[in-house]
CSV table of C-alpha atoms and ligand atoms in Angstrom, one decimal:
chain,number,residue,atom,x,y,z
A,2,MET,CA,0.0,-0.1,0.1
A,3,ALA,CA,1.6,3.3,-1.1
A,4,ASP,CA,2.4,6.0,1.3
A,5,LEU,CA,0.7,9.5,0.9
A,6,LEU,CA,2.1,12.9,2.1
A,7,ILE,CA,-0.9,15.5,2.4
A,8,GLU,CA,0.5,18.9,2.3
A,9,ASN,CA,-0.5,22.7,1.7
A,10,LEU,CA,-3.3,22.4,4.4
A,11,SER,CA,-4.4,25.6,6.1
A,12,GLU,CA,-5.6,23.6,9.1
A,13,VAL,CA,-5.8,20.0,10.5
A,14,ALA,CA,-8.8,20.1,12.9
A,15,THR,CA,-9.4,17.0,15.2
A,16,PRO,CA,-10.5,15.7,18.5
A,17,ILE,CA,-7.8,13.7,20.3
A,18,GLY,CA,-7.9,10.4,22.2
A,19,SER,CA,-9.6,7.0,21.9
A,20,THR,CA,-12.5,7.5,24.3
A,21,SER,CA,-15.5,9.7,23.9
A,22,CYS,CA,-15.3,13.3,25.0
A,23,ALA,CA,-17.9,14.7,27.3
A,24,GLY,CA,-18.8,18.1,28.7
A,25,VAL,CA,-16.3,20.9,28.1
A,26,HIS,CA,-13.8,18.2,26.4
A,27,GLN,CA,-16.4,17.7,23.6
A,28,ARG,CA,-15.1,21.3,22.3
A,29,SER,CA,-11.5,20.9,23.1
A,30,ILE,CA,-10.3,19.8,19.6
A,31,HIS,CA,-6.7,20.4,18.3
A,32,ARG,CA,-6.5,22.8,15.5
A,33,LEU,CA,-2.9,22.8,13.8
A,34,GLU,CA,-1.9,25.3,11.2
A,35,ALA,CA,0.5,24.8,8.4
A,36,SER,CA,0.7,21.0,9.1
A,37,VAL,CA,1.3,18.0,7.0
A,38,VAL,CA,0.0,14.4,7.4
A,39,LEU,CA,1.9,11.3,6.4
A,40,CYS,CA,0.0,8.1,5.7
A,41,ARG,CA,1.9,4.8,5.7
A,42,ALA,CA,0.5,1.3,5.2
A,43,GLY,CA,-3.1,2.4,5.7
A,44,SER,CA,-2.4,4.3,9.0
A,45,ILE,CA,-1.5,7.8,10.1
A,46,SER,CA,2.3,7.8,10.7
A,47,PHE,CA,2.9,11.7,11.2
A,48,VAL,CA,1.0,14.9,12.0
A,49,GLY,CA,3.0,18.1,12.3
A,50,THR,CA,5.1,20.5,10.3
A,51,LEU,CA,6.9,19.6,7.2
A,52,ALA,CA,10.3,20.6,9.1
A,53,ASP,CA,9.7,18.1,11.9
A,54,LEU,CA,8.9,15.3,9.4
A,55,GLU,CA,12.1,16.1,7.4
A,56,ARG,CA,13.9,15.9,10.7
A,57,ARG,CA,12.3,12.4,11.5
A,58,GLU,CA,12.5,11.0,7.9
A,59,GLY,CA,15.6,12.7,6.4
A,60,PRO,CA,14.7,15.1,3.4
A,61,GLU,CA,15.7,12.6,0.8
A,62,ALA,CA,13.2,10.1,2.1
A,63,LEU,CA,10.4,12.6,1.2
A,64,THR,CA,11.3,13.4,-2.2
A,65,CYS,CA,9.9,10.3,-3.9
A,66,LEU,CA,6.8,10.2,-1.8
A,67,PRO,CA,3.3,10.5,-3.4
A,68,ARG,CA,1.8,13.7,-2.4
A,69,LEU,CA,-1.7,15.1,-2.2
A,70,ASP,CA,-1.9,19.0,-2.6
A,71,GLY,CA,-4.3,20.0,0.2
A,72,GLY,CA,-4.9,23.3,-1.8
A,73,GLY,CA,-5.2,25.3,1.3
A,74,GLY,CA,-8.0,23.2,2.6
A,75,THR,CA,-8.8,21.9,6.0
A,76,LEU,CA,-8.3,18.2,7.0
A,77,VAL,CA,-10.7,16.5,9.2
A,78,PRO,CA,-11.0,12.9,10.3
A,79,GLY,CA,-13.5,10.9,8.1
A,80,PHE,CA,-17.0,11.2,9.3
A,81,VAL,CA,-18.6,8.3,11.3
A,82,ASP,CA,-22.1,7.9,10.9
A,83,PRO,CA,-23.2,5.7,13.8
A,84,HIS,CA,-27.1,5.4,13.0
A,85,THR,CA,-28.5,4.4,9.7
A,86,HIS,CA,-31.2,2.1,8.2
A,87,LEU,CA,-29.3,1.7,4.9
A,88,PRO,CA,-30.7,-1.6,3.5
A,89,TRP,CA,-34.2,-0.9,2.2
A,90,ALA,CA,-36.3,-1.4,-0.9
A,91,GLY,CA,-39.0,1.0,-2.2
A,92,SER,CA,-39.7,4.5,-1.7
A,93,ARG,CA,-41.9,6.5,0.5
A,94,GLU,CA,-42.3,9.6,-1.4
A,95,ALA,CA,-46.1,9.3,-1.3
A,96,GLU,CA,-46.0,9.5,2.4
A,97,PHE,CA,-43.6,12.4,2.0
A,98,ALA,CA,-46.2,14.2,-0.1
A,99,GLN,CA,-48.9,13.4,2.6
A,100,ARG,CA,-46.8,14.9,5.3
A,101,LEU,CA,-46.0,18.2,3.3
A,102,ALA,CA,-49.9,18.2,3.2
A,103,GLY,CA,-50.2,18.2,6.9
A,104,LYS,CA,-50.4,14.4,8.0
A,105,THR,CA,-48.1,13.5,10.7
A,106,TYR,CA,-45.5,10.4,10.6
A,107,LEU,CA,-47.5,8.6,13.4
A,108,GLU,CA,-50.9,9.1,11.6
A,109,ILE,CA,-49.3,7.7,8.3
A,110,ALA,CA,-47.9,4.7,10.5
A,111,ALA,CA,-51.3,4.1,12.1
A,112,ALA,CA,-53.0,4.0,8.7
A,113,GLY,CA,-50.7,1.2,7.6
A,114,GLY,CA,-48.0,3.2,6.1
A,115,GLY,CA,-44.5,4.0,7.7
A,116,ILE,CA,-42.1,1.4,8.6
A,117,LEU,CA,-44.5,-1.4,7.6
A,118,SER,CA,-44.7,-0.2,4.1
A,119,THR,CA,-40.9,-0.3,3.7
A,120,VAL,CA,-41.2,-3.9,5.3
A,121,SER,CA,-43.3,-5.3,2.4
A,122,ALA,CA,-41.0,-3.8,-0.2
A,123,THR,CA,-37.9,-5.0,1.4
A,124,ARG,CA,-39.4,-8.6,1.9
A,125,ALA,CA,-40.1,-8.6,-1.8
A,126,ALA,CA,-36.6,-7.6,-2.8
A,127,SER,CA,-33.7,-10.0,-3.4
A,128,GLU,CA,-30.6,-9.8,-1.5
A,129,GLU,CA,-28.8,-8.6,-4.6
A,130,ASP,CA,-31.3,-5.8,-5.1
A,131,LEU,CA,-30.8,-4.7,-1.5
A,132,CYS,CA,-27.0,-4.5,-1.9
A,133,THR,CA,-27.2,-2.7,-5.2
A,134,SER,CA,-29.5,0.1,-3.8
A,135,MET,CA,-27.3,0.3,-0.8
A,136,LEU,CA,-24.3,0.8,-3.1
A,137,GLY,CA,-25.9,4.1,-4.5
A,138,ARG,CA,-26.5,5.3,-1.0
A,139,LEU,CA,-22.9,4.5,0.1
A,140,GLY,CA,-21.6,6.4,-3.0
A,141,HIS,CA,-23.5,9.4,-1.6
A,142,MET,CA,-22.1,8.8,1.8
A,143,LEU,CA,-18.5,8.6,0.6
A,144,ARG,CA,-18.8,11.7,-1.4
A,145,HIS,CA,-19.9,13.6,1.6
A,146,GLY,CA,-17.1,12.4,3.6
A,147,THR,CA,-18.3,9.4,5.5
A,148,THR,CA,-15.7,6.6,5.8
A,149,THR,CA,-17.5,4.4,8.4
A,150,ALA,CA,-21.2,3.9,9.0
A,151,GLU,CA,-23.4,1.8,11.2
A,152,ALA,CA,-26.1,0.0,9.3
A,153,LYS,CA,-29.3,-1.6,10.8
A,154,SER,CA,-31.6,-4.3,9.6
A,155,GLY,CA,-35.1,-3.8,10.8
A,156,TYR,CA,-37.2,-3.9,7.5
A,157,GLY,CA,-37.3,-7.6,7.3
A,158,LEU,CA,-38.8,-8.7,10.7
A,159,SER,CA,-38.7,-12.4,9.9
A,160,LEU,CA,-35.6,-14.7,10.4
A,161,ALA,CA,-35.2,-15.0,6.6
A,162,ASP,CA,-35.7,-11.3,5.9
A,163,GLU,CA,-33.5,-10.0,8.7
A,164,LEU,CA,-30.8,-12.3,7.7
A,165,LYS,CA,-31.2,-11.3,4.1
A,166,GLN,CA,-30.6,-7.6,5.1
A,167,LEU,CA,-27.7,-8.3,7.1
A,168,ARG,CA,-26.0,-10.4,4.4
A,169,ALA,CA,-26.6,-7.6,2.0
A,170,ILE,CA,-24.9,-5.2,4.4
A,171,ARG,CA,-21.9,-7.6,4.4
A,172,SER,CA,-21.7,-7.6,0.8
A,173,ALA,CA,-22.0,-3.9,0.4
A,174,SER,CA,-19.3,-3.4,3.0
A,175,GLU,CA,-17.0,-5.6,1.0
A,176,THR,CA,-17.6,-3.8,-2.5
A,177,GLN,CA,-16.9,-0.2,-1.7
A,178,ALA,CA,-14.8,2.1,0.3
A,179,VAL,CA,-17.1,3.0,3.4
A,180,ASP,CA,-16.8,0.5,6.2
A,181,LEU,CA,-20.1,-0.7,7.6
A,182,VAL,CA,-20.9,-1.9,11.2
A,183,PRO,CA,-24.0,-4.0,11.1
A,184,THR,CA,-26.8,-4.0,13.8
A,185,LEU,CA,-29.6,-6.3,14.2
A,186,LEU,CA,-32.9,-4.3,14.6
A,187,ALA,CA,-35.5,-7.0,14.4
A,188,ALA,CA,-37.4,-5.2,17.2
A,189,HIS,CA,-38.1,-2.3,15.0
A,190,GLU,CA,-41.8,-2.9,14.7
A,191,VAL,CA,-44.2,-5.9,15.1
A,192,PRO,CA,-44.7,-7.4,11.8
A,193,PRO,CA,-48.5,-7.9,10.4
A,194,GLU,CA,-48.5,-11.5,10.9
A,195,HIS,CA,-47.8,-11.2,14.6
A,196,ARG,CA,-50.1,-8.3,15.3
A,197,ASP,CA,-52.1,-10.1,17.7
A,198,ARG,CA,-49.4,-12.2,19.1
A,199,ARG,CA,-46.6,-9.7,19.9
A,200,SER,CA,-45.2,-12.0,22.5
A,201,ALA,CA,-44.7,-14.7,19.8
A,202,TYR,CA,-42.7,-12.2,17.8
A,203,LEU,CA,-40.6,-11.4,20.8
A,204,ASP,CA,-40.0,-15.1,21.3
A,205,LEU,CA,-39.0,-15.4,17.6
A,206,ILE,CA,-36.5,-12.7,17.9
A,207,CYS,CA,-35.0,-13.9,21.2
A,208,LYS,CA,-35.0,-17.6,20.4
A,209,GLU,CA,-34.4,-17.7,16.8
A,210,ILE,CA,-33.3,-14.4,15.1
A,211,VAL,CA,-30.7,-13.5,17.7
A,212,PRO,CA,-29.0,-16.8,17.9
A,213,ALA,CA,-28.9,-17.3,14.0
A,214,VAL,CA,-27.4,-13.7,13.6
A,215,ALA,CA,-25.0,-14.2,16.2
A,216,GLU,CA,-24.0,-17.7,14.9
A,217,GLN,CA,-23.4,-16.3,11.3
A,218,GLN,CA,-21.6,-13.3,12.8
A,219,LEU,CA,-23.8,-11.0,10.8
A,220,ALA,CA,-24.1,-8.2,13.4
A,221,ARG,CA,-22.1,-6.5,16.2
A,222,PHE,CA,-25.0,-4.7,17.9
A,223,CYS,CA,-28.6,-5.4,18.8
A,224,ASP,CA,-30.9,-2.4,18.7
A,225,VAL,CA,-34.7,-2.0,19.7
A,226,PHE,CA,-37.2,0.9,19.0
A,227,CYS,CA,-38.4,1.5,22.5
A,228,GLU,CA,-41.0,3.8,22.2
A,229,ASP,CA,-44.7,4.3,23.5
A,230,GLY,CA,-46.7,2.2,21.0
A,231,VAL,CA,-43.8,0.2,19.7
A,232,PHE,CA,-41.8,-1.8,22.2
A,233,SER,CA,-42.1,-1.0,25.9
A,234,PRO,CA,-39.0,-0.9,28.2
A,235,ASP,CA,-39.8,-4.4,29.5
A,236,GLU,CA,-40.0,-5.8,25.9
A,237,SER,CA,-36.9,-3.9,24.8
A,238,ARG,CA,-35.0,-5.2,27.8
A,239,ARG,CA,-35.9,-8.9,27.0
A,240,VAL,CA,-34.7,-8.3,23.4
A,241,LEU,CA,-31.3,-6.5,24.4
A,242,GLU,CA,-30.5,-9.1,27.2
A,243,ALA,CA,-31.1,-11.9,24.6
A,244,GLY,CA,-28.8,-10.0,22.2
A,245,ALA,CA,-26.0,-9.4,24.8
A,246,SER,CA,-26.1,-13.1,26.0
A,247,HIS,CA,-25.1,-13.8,22.3
A,248,GLY,CA,-22.4,-11.1,22.1
A,249,LEU,CA,-24.3,-8.5,20.4
A,250,ALA,CA,-23.9,-5.2,22.5
A,251,PRO,CA,-27.1,-3.2,23.1
A,252,ARG,CA,-28.0,0.2,21.8
A,253,LEU,CA,-31.5,1.8,21.4
A,254,HIS,CA,-34.0,4.0,19.7
A,255,ALA,CA,-35.0,5.9,22.8
A,256,ASP,CA,-37.5,8.6,23.7
A,257,GLU,CA,-38.0,9.7,20.1
A,258,PHE,CA,-41.5,10.9,20.1
A,259,ALA,CA,-42.5,10.5,23.9
A,260,ASP,CA,-40.6,10.0,27.2
A,261,SER,CA,-40.8,6.2,27.0
A,262,GLY,CA,-38.1,5.3,29.6
A,263,GLY,CA,-35.6,4.4,26.8
A,264,ALA,CA,-32.7,6.6,28.3
A,265,GLU,CA,-33.1,4.9,31.6
A,266,LEU,CA,-33.1,1.5,30.2
A,267,ALA,CA,-30.0,2.4,28.2
A,268,ALA,CA,-28.3,3.4,31.3
A,269,GLU,CA,-29.5,0.2,33.2
A,270,LEU,CA,-28.3,-2.2,30.5
A,271,GLY,CA,-25.0,-0.1,29.9
A,272,ALA,CA,-25.8,0.4,26.2
A,273,LEU,CA,-23.3,1.9,23.9
A,274,SER,CA,-25.8,4.5,22.9
A,275,ALA,CA,-29.3,5.8,23.2
A,276,ASP,CA,-30.5,7.5,20.0
A,277,HIS,CA,-33.0,10.1,19.0
A,278,LEU,CA,-33.8,11.4,22.5
A,279,MET,CA,-36.1,14.3,21.3
A,280,ALA,CA,-38.4,13.6,24.3
A,281,VAL,CA,-35.8,12.4,26.9
A,282,SER,CA,-36.6,13.4,30.5
A,283,ASP,CA,-34.3,15.0,33.1
A,284,ALA,CA,-34.0,11.7,34.9
A,285,GLY,CA,-33.1,9.9,31.7
A,286,ILE,CA,-30.3,12.5,31.1
A,287,GLU,CA,-29.0,12.0,34.6
A,288,ALA,CA,-29.0,8.3,34.2
A,289,MET,CA,-27.1,8.4,31.0
A,290,ALA,CA,-24.5,10.7,32.3
A,291,ASP,CA,-24.0,8.4,35.5
A,292,THR,CA,-23.3,5.5,33.2
A,293,GLY,CA,-21.5,7.1,30.2
A,294,VAL,CA,-24.1,6.2,27.6
A,295,THR,CA,-23.5,8.1,24.5
A,296,ALA,CA,-26.4,10.3,23.0
A,297,VAL,CA,-26.6,9.7,19.3
A,298,LEU,CA,-28.6,12.7,18.0
A,299,LEU,CA,-30.4,12.7,14.6
A,300,PRO,CA,-31.3,16.2,13.9
A,301,GLY,CA,-32.2,15.3,10.1
A,302,THR,CA,-35.2,13.3,11.6
A,303,SER,CA,-36.6,16.5,13.5
A,304,PHE,CA,-36.0,18.4,10.3
A,305,PHE,CA,-37.4,15.9,7.8
A,306,LEU,CA,-40.5,15.2,9.9
A,307,MET,CA,-40.9,19.1,10.4
A,308,LYS,CA,-41.3,18.5,14.1
A,309,HIS,CA,-39.6,21.8,15.1
A,310,THR,CA,-38.5,19.9,18.3
A,311,TYR,CA,-34.9,19.0,18.6
A,312,ALA,CA,-33.1,16.8,21.2
A,313,PRO,CA,-31.9,18.8,24.2
A,314,ALA,CA,-28.2,18.8,23.1
A,315,ARG,CA,-27.0,21.5,25.3
A,316,ARG,CA,-28.7,19.9,28.3
A,317,LEU,CA,-27.1,16.7,27.4
A,318,ILE,CA,-23.6,18.1,27.1
A,319,ASP,CA,-24.0,20.2,30.2
A,320,ALA,CA,-24.9,17.0,32.1
A,321,GLY,CA,-21.7,15.4,30.9
A,322,VAL,CA,-23.2,13.1,28.4
A,323,PRO,CA,-20.9,12.4,25.2
A,324,VAL,CA,-23.0,13.5,22.2
A,325,ALA,CA,-22.5,11.9,18.6
A,326,LEU,CA,-24.3,12.9,15.4
A,327,ALA,CA,-25.9,10.7,12.7
A,328,THR,CA,-28.0,10.8,9.7
A,329,ASP,CA,-30.5,8.2,10.7
A,330,CYS,CA,-30.5,7.6,6.7
A,331,ASN,CA,-34.0,5.9,6.1
A,332,PRO,CA,-36.9,6.3,3.6
A,333,GLY,CA,-39.3,7.5,6.0
A,334,SER,CA,-38.0,9.8,8.7
A,335,SER,CA,-34.7,11.0,7.4
A,336,TYR,CA,-33.8,10.5,3.7
A,337,SER,CA,-30.2,11.8,3.6
A,338,GLU,CA,-26.6,10.3,3.4
A,339,SER,CA,-25.0,13.7,4.2
A,340,MET,CA,-23.1,14.1,7.4
A,341,PRO,CA,-22.2,17.7,6.4
A,342,MET,CA,-26.1,18.5,6.4
A,343,ILE,CA,-26.3,16.8,9.8
A,344,LEU,CA,-23.4,19.2,11.0
A,345,THR,CA,-25.3,22.1,9.6
A,346,LEU,CA,-28.4,21.2,11.6
A,347,SER,CA,-26.2,20.5,14.7
A,348,VAL,CA,-24.9,24.1,14.6
A,349,PHE,CA,-28.1,25.8,13.6
A,350,GLU,CA,-30.7,23.7,15.4
A,351,LEU,CA,-29.1,21.7,18.2
A,352,GLY,CA,-26.9,24.6,19.3
A,353,LEU,CA,-23.6,22.8,19.3
A,354,SER,CA,-20.4,24.7,18.3
A,355,ILE,CA,-18.7,23.6,15.3
A,356,GLU,CA,-15.9,22.1,17.5
A,357,GLU,CA,-18.7,20.0,19.5
A,358,SER,CA,-20.3,19.0,16.2
A,359,LEU,CA,-17.0,17.8,14.7
A,360,THR,CA,-16.3,15.8,17.8
A,361,ALA,CA,-19.8,14.4,17.7
A,362,ALA,CA,-19.4,13.4,14.0
A,363,THR,CA,-16.0,11.8,14.4
A,364,LEU,CA,-14.5,10.5,17.6
A,365,ASN,CA,-17.7,10.2,19.7
A,366,ALA,CA,-19.4,8.5,16.9
A,367,ALA,CA,-16.5,6.1,16.5
A,368,CYS,CA,-16.4,5.4,20.3
A,369,CYS,CA,-20.1,4.5,20.5
A,370,LEU,CA,-19.5,1.9,17.8
A,371,GLY,CA,-16.6,0.5,19.9
A,372,LEU,CA,-14.0,1.8,17.3
A,373,GLY,CA,-12.3,4.7,19.4
A,374,GLU,CA,-9.0,2.9,19.2
A,375,GLU,CA,-9.0,2.7,15.4
A,376,ILE,CA,-10.7,5.8,14.0
A,377,GLY,CA,-12.4,9.0,14.8
A,378,SER,CA,-9.4,11.3,15.0
A,379,ILE,CA,-6.2,12.4,13.2
A,380,GLU,CA,-3.4,10.9,15.2
A,381,GLU,CA,-0.4,8.7,14.7
A,382,GLY,CA,-1.3,5.1,14.8
A,383,LYS,CA,-5.0,5.6,13.8
A,384,ARG,CA,-6.2,4.4,10.5
A,385,ALA,CA,-5.8,7.0,7.7
A,386,ASP,CA,-9.5,7.9,7.2
A,387,LEU,CA,-9.5,11.5,6.3
A,388,VAL,CA,-11.5,14.2,4.6
A,389,LEU,CA,-10.0,17.3,2.9
A,390,LEU,CA,-12.5,20.1,2.9
A,391,ASP,CA,-12.7,22.8,0.5
A,392,ALA,CA,-12.5,25.2,3.5
A,393,PRO,CA,-10.1,27.7,5.0
A,394,ASN,CA,-10.8,26.5,8.5
A,395,LEU,CA,-13.3,24.3,10.4
A,396,LEU,CA,-15.8,27.1,11.0
A,397,HIS,CA,-16.6,27.1,7.3
A,398,LEU,CA,-18.1,23.6,7.8
A,399,GLY,CA,-20.9,25.4,9.4
A,400,TYR,CA,-20.7,28.8,7.9
A,401,HIS,CA,-20.8,27.7,4.3
A,402,TYR,CA,-24.2,25.8,4.2
A,403,GLY,CA,-26.0,23.9,1.7
A,404,VAL,CA,-23.0,22.8,-0.4
A,405,ASN,CA,-20.9,19.7,-0.3
A,406,PRO,CA,-17.7,20.8,1.3
A,407,VAL,CA,-15.8,17.6,0.5
A,408,ARG,CA,-12.9,17.8,-1.9
A,409,VAL,CA,-11.1,14.5,-1.3
A,410,VAL,CA,-11.9,11.5,0.8
A,411,ILE,CA,-9.0,9.3,1.9
A,412,LYS,CA,-9.7,5.8,3.2
A,413,ASN,CA,-7.0,3.6,4.6
A,414,GLY,CA,-4.5,6.1,3.4
A,415,GLN,CA,-5.6,5.9,-0.3
A,416,VAL,CA,-7.5,8.5,-2.3
A,417,ALA,CA,-11.1,7.1,-2.4
A,418,HIS,CA,-12.9,10.0,-3.9
A,419,ARG,CA,-11.9,13.2,-5.4
A,420,ALA,CA,-14.5,15.9,-6.4
A,421,TYR,CA,-12.1,17.7,-8.6
B,27,NIG,O1,-35.0,6.0,13.4
B,27,NIG,N1,-37.8,5.4,14.7
B,27,NIG,C1,-37.7,4.4,14.1
B,27,NIG,N2,-37.0,4.0,13.1
B,27,NIG,C2,-36.6,5.1,12.0
B,27,NIG,C3,-37.7,5.4,11.1
B,27,NIG,C4,-37.8,4.3,10.1
B,27,NIG,C5,-38.9,4.5,9.0
B,27,NIG,O2,-39.7,5.4,9.2
B,27,NIG,O3,-38.8,3.8,8.2
B,27,NIG,C6,-36.1,6.2,12.7
B,27,NIG,O4,-36.5,7.3,12.6
B,28,FE,FE1,-33.3,5.1,13.4
């Protein structure tokens, strides 16, 4: 694997460390001016001035290195998107039109639309079709600077269809640059054939789906949609404990529309994250802070559902909860692959600073996927997953909105995408 020297950068901006940053630490990122970054064998081997690198390597050693001209741009860690529902078939644009005309997401779901409409389309699709449509979405992700993403099942809701989605995630991960971390979300909704026998569906998840997924090593995490009207905290606990007993670490959709006890359950189980949290209670925030559960915030969902209600990001940070950001990319409640869009919403609607937002979209996101030792910051020894922004400094990531700021994406030390 060839080396790569990235030079002519106006700024290298990155959080530091391999554990998540909470409270004031979330905004204490490193900003190095006039630095170069050397990638060697897929990892970051040097960050600092050219003069220091020449001292370390000897000036001759640098003359024959392949170089990337940073063009006066800003280098940040590759974005990590820790919550997506990437493998789906079909489209929900008709529901989108209904929402534009005034219907709510929950009204549409109650009328038989919502998640279940994507479940029927996904059940009818082949594994190959799921993989192909995912590759299109992954192309958007890469072009917007995402180098690692979590991907959930949850539109299959049967043993065969959950396995089909997870196998499609595995194939998609192997065929393009963005690394995918798979999550089993069989408890996303109760499927129609179990509507009057929900405990039988919970049995199916715990006794058949979880063991099969673990046996085939198709997922790293187990997730549940813990929400009033979907799965209760007791039902969620049962699923997450079954997952944990098979080595699938727990994470949750928690308190998205109503305070449903999801944050408290995440704390009780030591989950890696509680996600959404638009309606989280003060007690839930406190429980998360006490146990170090990461809050994965999805402002694209508030935006796309036109809720005008965003998760209490400032209160979470002030309480000491590490905050991460994700797209929630899915066809119903947040159809976007763009982490720069999520950073825009973080600054304008969640009220996070650009530094807090960068940490949330890189290191904290990596840590809540258990990858903090490997990715999420620009430091010697970490994997060389980097994004060159067409921006003279980090602030432009928020200031210049509505454009794609990504000029080059480097994955494992190699150029994986170049916009121009
Ligand atoms: O995270 N909240 C539950 N699941 C998704 C929505 C999925 C869908 O509408 O298809 C979410 O918003
Ligand atoms: Fe989600």
